mmCIF file of C-alpha atoms in Angstrom:
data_model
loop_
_atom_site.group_PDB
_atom_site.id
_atom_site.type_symbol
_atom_site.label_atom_id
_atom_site.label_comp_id
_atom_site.label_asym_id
_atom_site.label_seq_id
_atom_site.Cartn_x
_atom_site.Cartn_y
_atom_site.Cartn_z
ATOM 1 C CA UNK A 462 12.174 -7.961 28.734
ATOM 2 C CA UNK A 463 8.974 -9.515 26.618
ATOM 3 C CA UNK A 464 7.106 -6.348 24.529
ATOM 4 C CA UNK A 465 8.031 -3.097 22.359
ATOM 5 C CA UNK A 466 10.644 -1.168 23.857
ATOM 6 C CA UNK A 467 12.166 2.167 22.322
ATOM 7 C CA UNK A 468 16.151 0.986 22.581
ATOM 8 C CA UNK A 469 18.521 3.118 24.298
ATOM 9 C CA UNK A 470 20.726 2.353 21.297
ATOM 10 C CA UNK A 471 20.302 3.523 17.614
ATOM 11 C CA UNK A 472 22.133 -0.108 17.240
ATOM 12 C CA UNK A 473 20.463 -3.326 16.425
ATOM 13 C CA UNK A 474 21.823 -6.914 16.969
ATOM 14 C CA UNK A 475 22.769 -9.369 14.180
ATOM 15 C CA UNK A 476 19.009 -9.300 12.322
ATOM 16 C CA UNK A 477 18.387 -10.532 8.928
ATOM 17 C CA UNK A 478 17.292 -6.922 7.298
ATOM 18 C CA UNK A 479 15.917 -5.864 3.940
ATOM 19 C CA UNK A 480 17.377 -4.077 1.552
ATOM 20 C CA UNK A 481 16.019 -1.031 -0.040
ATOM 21 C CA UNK A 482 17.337 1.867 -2.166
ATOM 22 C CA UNK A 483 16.061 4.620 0.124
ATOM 23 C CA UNK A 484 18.025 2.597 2.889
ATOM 24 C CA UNK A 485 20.647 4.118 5.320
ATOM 25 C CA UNK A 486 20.286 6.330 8.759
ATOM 26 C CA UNK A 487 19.782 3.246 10.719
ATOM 27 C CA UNK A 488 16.715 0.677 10.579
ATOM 28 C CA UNK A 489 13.166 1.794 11.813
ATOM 29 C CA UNK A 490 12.154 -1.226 13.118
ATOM 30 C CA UNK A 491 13.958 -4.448 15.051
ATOM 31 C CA UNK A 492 12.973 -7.786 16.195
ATOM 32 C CA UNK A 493 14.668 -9.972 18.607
ATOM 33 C CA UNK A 494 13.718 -13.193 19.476
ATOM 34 C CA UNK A 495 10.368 -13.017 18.879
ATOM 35 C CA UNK A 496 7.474 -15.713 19.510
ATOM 36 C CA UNK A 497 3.677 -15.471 19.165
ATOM 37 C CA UNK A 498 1.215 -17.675 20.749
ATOM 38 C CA UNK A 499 -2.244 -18.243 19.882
ATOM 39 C CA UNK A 500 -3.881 -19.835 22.487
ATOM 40 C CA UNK A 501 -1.970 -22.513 23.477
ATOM 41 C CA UNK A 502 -0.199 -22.933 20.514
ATOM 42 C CA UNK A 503 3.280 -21.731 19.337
ATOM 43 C CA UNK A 504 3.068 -19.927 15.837
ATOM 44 C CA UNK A 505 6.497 -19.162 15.444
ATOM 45 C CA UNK A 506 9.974 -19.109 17.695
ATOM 46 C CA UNK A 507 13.404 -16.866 17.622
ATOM 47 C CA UNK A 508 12.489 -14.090 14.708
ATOM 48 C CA UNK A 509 14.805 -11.681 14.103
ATOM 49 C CA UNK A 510 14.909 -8.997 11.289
ATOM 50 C CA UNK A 511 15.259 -5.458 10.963
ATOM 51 C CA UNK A 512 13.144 -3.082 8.864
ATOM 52 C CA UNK A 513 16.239 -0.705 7.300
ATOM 53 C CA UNK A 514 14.695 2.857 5.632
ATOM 54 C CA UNK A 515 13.711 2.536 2.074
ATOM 55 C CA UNK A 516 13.572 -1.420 2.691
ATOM 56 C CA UNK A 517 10.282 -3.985 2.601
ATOM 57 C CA UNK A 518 9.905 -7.083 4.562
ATOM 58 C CA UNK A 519 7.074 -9.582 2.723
ATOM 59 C CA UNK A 520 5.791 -12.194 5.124
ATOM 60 C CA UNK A 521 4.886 -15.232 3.725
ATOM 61 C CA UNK A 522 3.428 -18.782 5.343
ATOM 62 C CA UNK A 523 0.017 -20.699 4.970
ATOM 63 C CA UNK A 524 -3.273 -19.567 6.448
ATOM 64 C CA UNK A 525 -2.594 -19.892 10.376
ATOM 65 C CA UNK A 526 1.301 -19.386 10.286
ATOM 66 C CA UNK A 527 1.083 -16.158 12.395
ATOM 67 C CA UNK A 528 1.391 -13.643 9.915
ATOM 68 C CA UNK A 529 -1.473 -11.338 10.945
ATOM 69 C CA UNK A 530 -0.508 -12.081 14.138
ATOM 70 C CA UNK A 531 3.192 -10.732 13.738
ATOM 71 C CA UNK A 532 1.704 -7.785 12.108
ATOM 72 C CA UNK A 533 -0.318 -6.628 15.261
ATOM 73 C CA UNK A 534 2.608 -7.310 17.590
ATOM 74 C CA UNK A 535 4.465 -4.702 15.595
ATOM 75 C CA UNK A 536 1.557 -2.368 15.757
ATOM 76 C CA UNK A 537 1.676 -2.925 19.326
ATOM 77 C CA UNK A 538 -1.774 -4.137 19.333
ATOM 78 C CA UNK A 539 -1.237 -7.694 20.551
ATOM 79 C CA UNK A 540 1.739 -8.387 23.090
ATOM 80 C CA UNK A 541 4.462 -10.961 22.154
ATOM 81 C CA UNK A 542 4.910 -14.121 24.032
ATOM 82 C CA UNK A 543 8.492 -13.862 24.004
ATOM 83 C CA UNK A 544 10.801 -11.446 22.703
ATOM 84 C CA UNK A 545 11.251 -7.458 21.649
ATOM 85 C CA UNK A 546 10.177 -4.830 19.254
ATOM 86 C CA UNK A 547 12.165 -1.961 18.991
ATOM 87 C CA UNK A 548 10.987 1.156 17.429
ATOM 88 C CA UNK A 549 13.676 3.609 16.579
ATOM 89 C CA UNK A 550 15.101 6.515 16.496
ATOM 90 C CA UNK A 551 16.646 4.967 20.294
ATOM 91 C CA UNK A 552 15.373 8.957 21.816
ATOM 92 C CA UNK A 553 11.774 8.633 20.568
ATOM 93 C CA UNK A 554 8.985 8.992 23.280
ATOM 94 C CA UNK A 555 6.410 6.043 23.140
ATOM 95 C CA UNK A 556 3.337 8.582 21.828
ATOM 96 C CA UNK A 557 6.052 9.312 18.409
ATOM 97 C CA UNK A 558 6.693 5.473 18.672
ATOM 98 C CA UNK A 559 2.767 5.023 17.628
ATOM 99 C CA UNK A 560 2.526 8.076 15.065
ATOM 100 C CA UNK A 561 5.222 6.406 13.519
ATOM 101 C CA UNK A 562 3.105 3.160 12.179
ATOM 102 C CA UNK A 563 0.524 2.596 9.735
ATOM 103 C CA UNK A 564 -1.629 -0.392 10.610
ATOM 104 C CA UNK A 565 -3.875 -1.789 7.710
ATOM 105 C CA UNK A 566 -5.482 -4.628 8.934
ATOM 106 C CA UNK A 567 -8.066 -7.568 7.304
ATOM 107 C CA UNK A 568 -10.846 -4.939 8.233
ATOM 108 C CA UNK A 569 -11.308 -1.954 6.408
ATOM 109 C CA UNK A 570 -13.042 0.193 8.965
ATOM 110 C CA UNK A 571 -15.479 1.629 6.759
ATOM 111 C CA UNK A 572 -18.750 3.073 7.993
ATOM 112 C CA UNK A 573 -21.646 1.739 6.053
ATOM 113 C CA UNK A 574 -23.992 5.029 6.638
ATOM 114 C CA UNK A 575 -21.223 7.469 6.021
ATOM 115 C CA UNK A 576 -20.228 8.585 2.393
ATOM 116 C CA UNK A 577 -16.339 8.177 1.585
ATOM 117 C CA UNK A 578 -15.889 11.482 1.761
ATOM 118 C CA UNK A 579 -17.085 11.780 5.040
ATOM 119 C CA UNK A 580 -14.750 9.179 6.172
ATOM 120 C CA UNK A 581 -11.786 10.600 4.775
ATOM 121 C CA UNK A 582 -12.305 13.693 6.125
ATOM 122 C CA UNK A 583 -12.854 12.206 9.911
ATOM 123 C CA UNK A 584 -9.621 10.247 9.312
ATOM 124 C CA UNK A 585 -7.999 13.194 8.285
ATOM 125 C CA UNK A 586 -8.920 15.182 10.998
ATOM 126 C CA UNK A 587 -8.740 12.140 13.463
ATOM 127 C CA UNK A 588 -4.659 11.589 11.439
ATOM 128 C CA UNK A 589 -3.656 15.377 11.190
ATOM 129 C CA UNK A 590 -5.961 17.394 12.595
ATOM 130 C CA UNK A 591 -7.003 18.768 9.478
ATOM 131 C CA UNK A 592 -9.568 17.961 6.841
ATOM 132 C CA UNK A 593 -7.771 20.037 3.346
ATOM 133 C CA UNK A 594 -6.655 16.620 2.432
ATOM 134 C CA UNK A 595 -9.327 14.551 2.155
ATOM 135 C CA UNK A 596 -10.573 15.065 -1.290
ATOM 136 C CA UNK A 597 -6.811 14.664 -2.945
ATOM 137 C CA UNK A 598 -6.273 11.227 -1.129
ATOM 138 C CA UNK A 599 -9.633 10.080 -2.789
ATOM 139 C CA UNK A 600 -8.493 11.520 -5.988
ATOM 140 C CA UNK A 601 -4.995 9.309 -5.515
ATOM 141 C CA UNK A 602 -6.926 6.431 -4.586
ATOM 142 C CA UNK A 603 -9.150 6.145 -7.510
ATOM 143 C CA UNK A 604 -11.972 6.938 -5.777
ATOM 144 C CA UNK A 605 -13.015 10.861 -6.665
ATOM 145 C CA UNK A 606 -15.872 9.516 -8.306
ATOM 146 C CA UNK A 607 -17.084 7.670 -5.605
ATOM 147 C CA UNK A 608 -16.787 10.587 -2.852
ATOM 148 C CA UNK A 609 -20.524 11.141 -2.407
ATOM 149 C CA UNK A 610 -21.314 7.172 -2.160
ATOM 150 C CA UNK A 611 -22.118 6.043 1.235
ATOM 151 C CA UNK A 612 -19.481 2.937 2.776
ATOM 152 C CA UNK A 613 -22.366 0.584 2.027
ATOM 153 C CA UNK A 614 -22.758 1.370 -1.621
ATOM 154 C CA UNK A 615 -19.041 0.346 -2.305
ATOM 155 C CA UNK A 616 -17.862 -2.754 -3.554
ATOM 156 C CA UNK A 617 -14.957 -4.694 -1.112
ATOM 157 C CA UNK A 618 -12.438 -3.164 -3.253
ATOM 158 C CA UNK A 619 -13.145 0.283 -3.046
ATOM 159 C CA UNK A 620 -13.528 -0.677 0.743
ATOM 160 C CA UNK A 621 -10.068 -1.562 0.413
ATOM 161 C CA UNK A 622 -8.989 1.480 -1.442
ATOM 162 C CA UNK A 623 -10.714 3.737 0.787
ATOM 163 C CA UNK A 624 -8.607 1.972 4.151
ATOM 164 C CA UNK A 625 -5.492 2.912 1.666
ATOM 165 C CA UNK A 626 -6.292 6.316 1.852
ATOM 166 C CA UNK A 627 -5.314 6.511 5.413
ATOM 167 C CA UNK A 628 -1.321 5.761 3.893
ATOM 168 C CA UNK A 629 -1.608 8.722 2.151
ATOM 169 C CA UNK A 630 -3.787 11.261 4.455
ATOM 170 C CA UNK A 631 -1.114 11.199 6.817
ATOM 171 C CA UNK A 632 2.347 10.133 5.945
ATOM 172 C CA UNK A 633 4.390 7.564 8.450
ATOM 173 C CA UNK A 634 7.808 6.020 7.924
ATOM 174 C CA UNK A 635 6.398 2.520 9.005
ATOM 175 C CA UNK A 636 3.543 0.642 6.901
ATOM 176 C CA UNK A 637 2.140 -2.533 8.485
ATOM 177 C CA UNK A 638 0.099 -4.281 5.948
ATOM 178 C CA UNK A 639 -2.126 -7.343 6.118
ATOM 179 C CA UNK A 640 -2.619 -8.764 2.306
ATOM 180 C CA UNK A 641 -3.202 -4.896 1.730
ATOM 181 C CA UNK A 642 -4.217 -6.265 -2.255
ATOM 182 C CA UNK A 643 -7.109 -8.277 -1.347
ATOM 183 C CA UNK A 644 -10.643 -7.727 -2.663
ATOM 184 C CA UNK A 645 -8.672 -5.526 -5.378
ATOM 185 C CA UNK A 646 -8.411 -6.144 -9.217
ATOM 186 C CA UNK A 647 -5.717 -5.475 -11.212
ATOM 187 C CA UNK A 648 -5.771 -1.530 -11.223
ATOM 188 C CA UNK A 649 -5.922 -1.867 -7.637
ATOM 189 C CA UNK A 650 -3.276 -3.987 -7.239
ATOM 190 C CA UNK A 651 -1.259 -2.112 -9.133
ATOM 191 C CA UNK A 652 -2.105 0.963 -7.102
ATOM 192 C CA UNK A 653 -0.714 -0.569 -3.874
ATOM 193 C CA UNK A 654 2.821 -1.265 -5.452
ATOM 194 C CA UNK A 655 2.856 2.067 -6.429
ATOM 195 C CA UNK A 656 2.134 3.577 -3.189
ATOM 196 C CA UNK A 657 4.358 1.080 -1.662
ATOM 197 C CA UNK A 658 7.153 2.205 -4.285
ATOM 198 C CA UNK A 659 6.834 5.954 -3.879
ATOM 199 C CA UNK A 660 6.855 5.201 0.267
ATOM 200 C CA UNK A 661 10.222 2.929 -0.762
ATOM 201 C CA UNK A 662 11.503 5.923 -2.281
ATOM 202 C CA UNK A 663 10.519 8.523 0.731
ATOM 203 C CA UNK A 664 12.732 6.173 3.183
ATOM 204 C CA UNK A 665 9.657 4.679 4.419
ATOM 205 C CA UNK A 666 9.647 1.143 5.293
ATOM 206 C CA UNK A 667 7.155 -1.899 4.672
ATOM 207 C CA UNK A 668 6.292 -5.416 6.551
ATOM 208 C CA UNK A 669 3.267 -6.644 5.034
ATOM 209 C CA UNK A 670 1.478 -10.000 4.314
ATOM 210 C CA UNK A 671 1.431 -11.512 1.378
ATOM 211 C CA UNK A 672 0.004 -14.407 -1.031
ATOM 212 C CA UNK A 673 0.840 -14.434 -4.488
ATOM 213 C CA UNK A 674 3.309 -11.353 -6.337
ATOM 214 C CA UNK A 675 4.044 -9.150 -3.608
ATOM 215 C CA UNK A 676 6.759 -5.770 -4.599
ATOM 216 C CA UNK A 677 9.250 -5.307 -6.385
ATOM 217 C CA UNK A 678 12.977 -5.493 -4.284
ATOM 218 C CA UNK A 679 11.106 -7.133 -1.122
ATOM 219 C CA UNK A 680 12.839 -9.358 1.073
ATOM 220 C CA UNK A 681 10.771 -12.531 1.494
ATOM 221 C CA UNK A 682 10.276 -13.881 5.246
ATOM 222 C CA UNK A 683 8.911 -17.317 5.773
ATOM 223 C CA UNK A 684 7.260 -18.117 9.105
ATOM 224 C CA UNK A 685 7.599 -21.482 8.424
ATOM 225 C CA UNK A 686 11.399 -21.335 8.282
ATOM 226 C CA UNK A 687 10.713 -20.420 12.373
ATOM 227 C CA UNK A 688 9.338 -23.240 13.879
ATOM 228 C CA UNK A 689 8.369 -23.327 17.994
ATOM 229 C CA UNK A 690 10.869 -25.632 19.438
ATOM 230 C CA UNK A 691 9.595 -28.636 20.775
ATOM 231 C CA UNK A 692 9.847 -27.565 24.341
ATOM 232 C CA UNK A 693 7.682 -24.636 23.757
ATOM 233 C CA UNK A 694 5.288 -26.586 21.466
ATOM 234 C CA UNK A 695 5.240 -29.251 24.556
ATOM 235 C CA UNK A 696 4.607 -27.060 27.451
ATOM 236 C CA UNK A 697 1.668 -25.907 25.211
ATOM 237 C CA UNK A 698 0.064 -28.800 23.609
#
């Protein structure tokens, strides 16, 4: 079976994981035999690895290795051309399989009319159905003084910081990040290993993209080391 499936075991298969010292209770995420295609083109063949609790996953490549891509077919927004994703716990229904992911993409979905208040508040009603935490998640994000500025007023990095506030307004074990440090200077950056810590140290787990330092403890996974085979890459070309 190709896609994300919710296993009917808490049990993975022989996966590469990454450590973590909030790790134990079983992984949250699995991989088996994964492939993504772009087009006609095979960006990477027969990934495995499992995301354990309290553990961090960095991918790393070149520009066009597949690591965005990898990151949406564990958000479940792009379907895999081979292979599974297995969200656990194994008894989960497929709505608590979504609520359990944070997606932070290359875009930060900020509204250029709308002040960043405003937008934390409709993604914390839009999150949690409630807007109390709004104003504390701009406060943690460095961005207090910036509440009453409207999305086009900010500057890419307090774009960025204002997508991170999402991580915060509503709290899931499973962060999916795509280079979640770009556009951000050094405050910033340090901001994002600090969130990405504190999640660490909740049990939460971490697969993001990076180029350059990534965090502290991470596991480091190479697309490169997962070439297509040359069947696939010939059936394709």
């Amino acid at each position: 079976m190709d896609g994300l499936e919710t296993p009917d075991t808490g049990q993975g298969g022989g996966h590469a994981g990454a450590s973590g010292a909030g790790s134990g209770g079983g992984p949250l995420l699995g991989v088996e035999t994964l492939s993504a295609r772009r087009g006609y083109r095979v960006l990477f063949e027969g990934l495995d690895f499992e995301l354990p609790r309290g553990g961090a996953v960095e991918l790393r490549g070149p520009n066009g290795s597949g690591k965005s891509t990898l990151l949406r077919i564990l958000a479940g927004l792009t379907r895999p051309h081979m292979g599974i994703v297995r969200i656990y716990p194994d008894d989960a229904a497929s709505e608590e399989t979504d609520r359990a992911r944070h997606y932070l993409g290359h875009l930060d979905a900020v509204k250029p009319a709308e002040t960043a208040l405003a937008q934390a508040r409709f993604w914390s009603r839009f999150l949690t159905g409630d807007v109390s935490a709004a104003e504390a998640a701009l406060e943690r994000v460095g961005l207090s003084r910036r509440a009453d500025v409207p999305g086009r007023g900010l500057s890419a990095g307090q774009k960025r910081r204002l997508a991170l506030a999402r991580l915060v307004l509503d709290p899931r074990p499973i962060w999916l990040l795509d280079e979640p440090m770009a556009s951000l200077d050094v405050d910033g950056q340090a901001l994002v290993r600090e969130l990405v810590a504190a999640h660490l140290d909740r049990g939460g787990g971490v697969v993001a993209a990076v180029h350059g330092e990534g965090f502290a403890g991470a596991t480091p996974l190479d697309l490169r080391d997962y070439p297509a085979s040359p069947v696939a890459a010939d059936m394709y070309s």
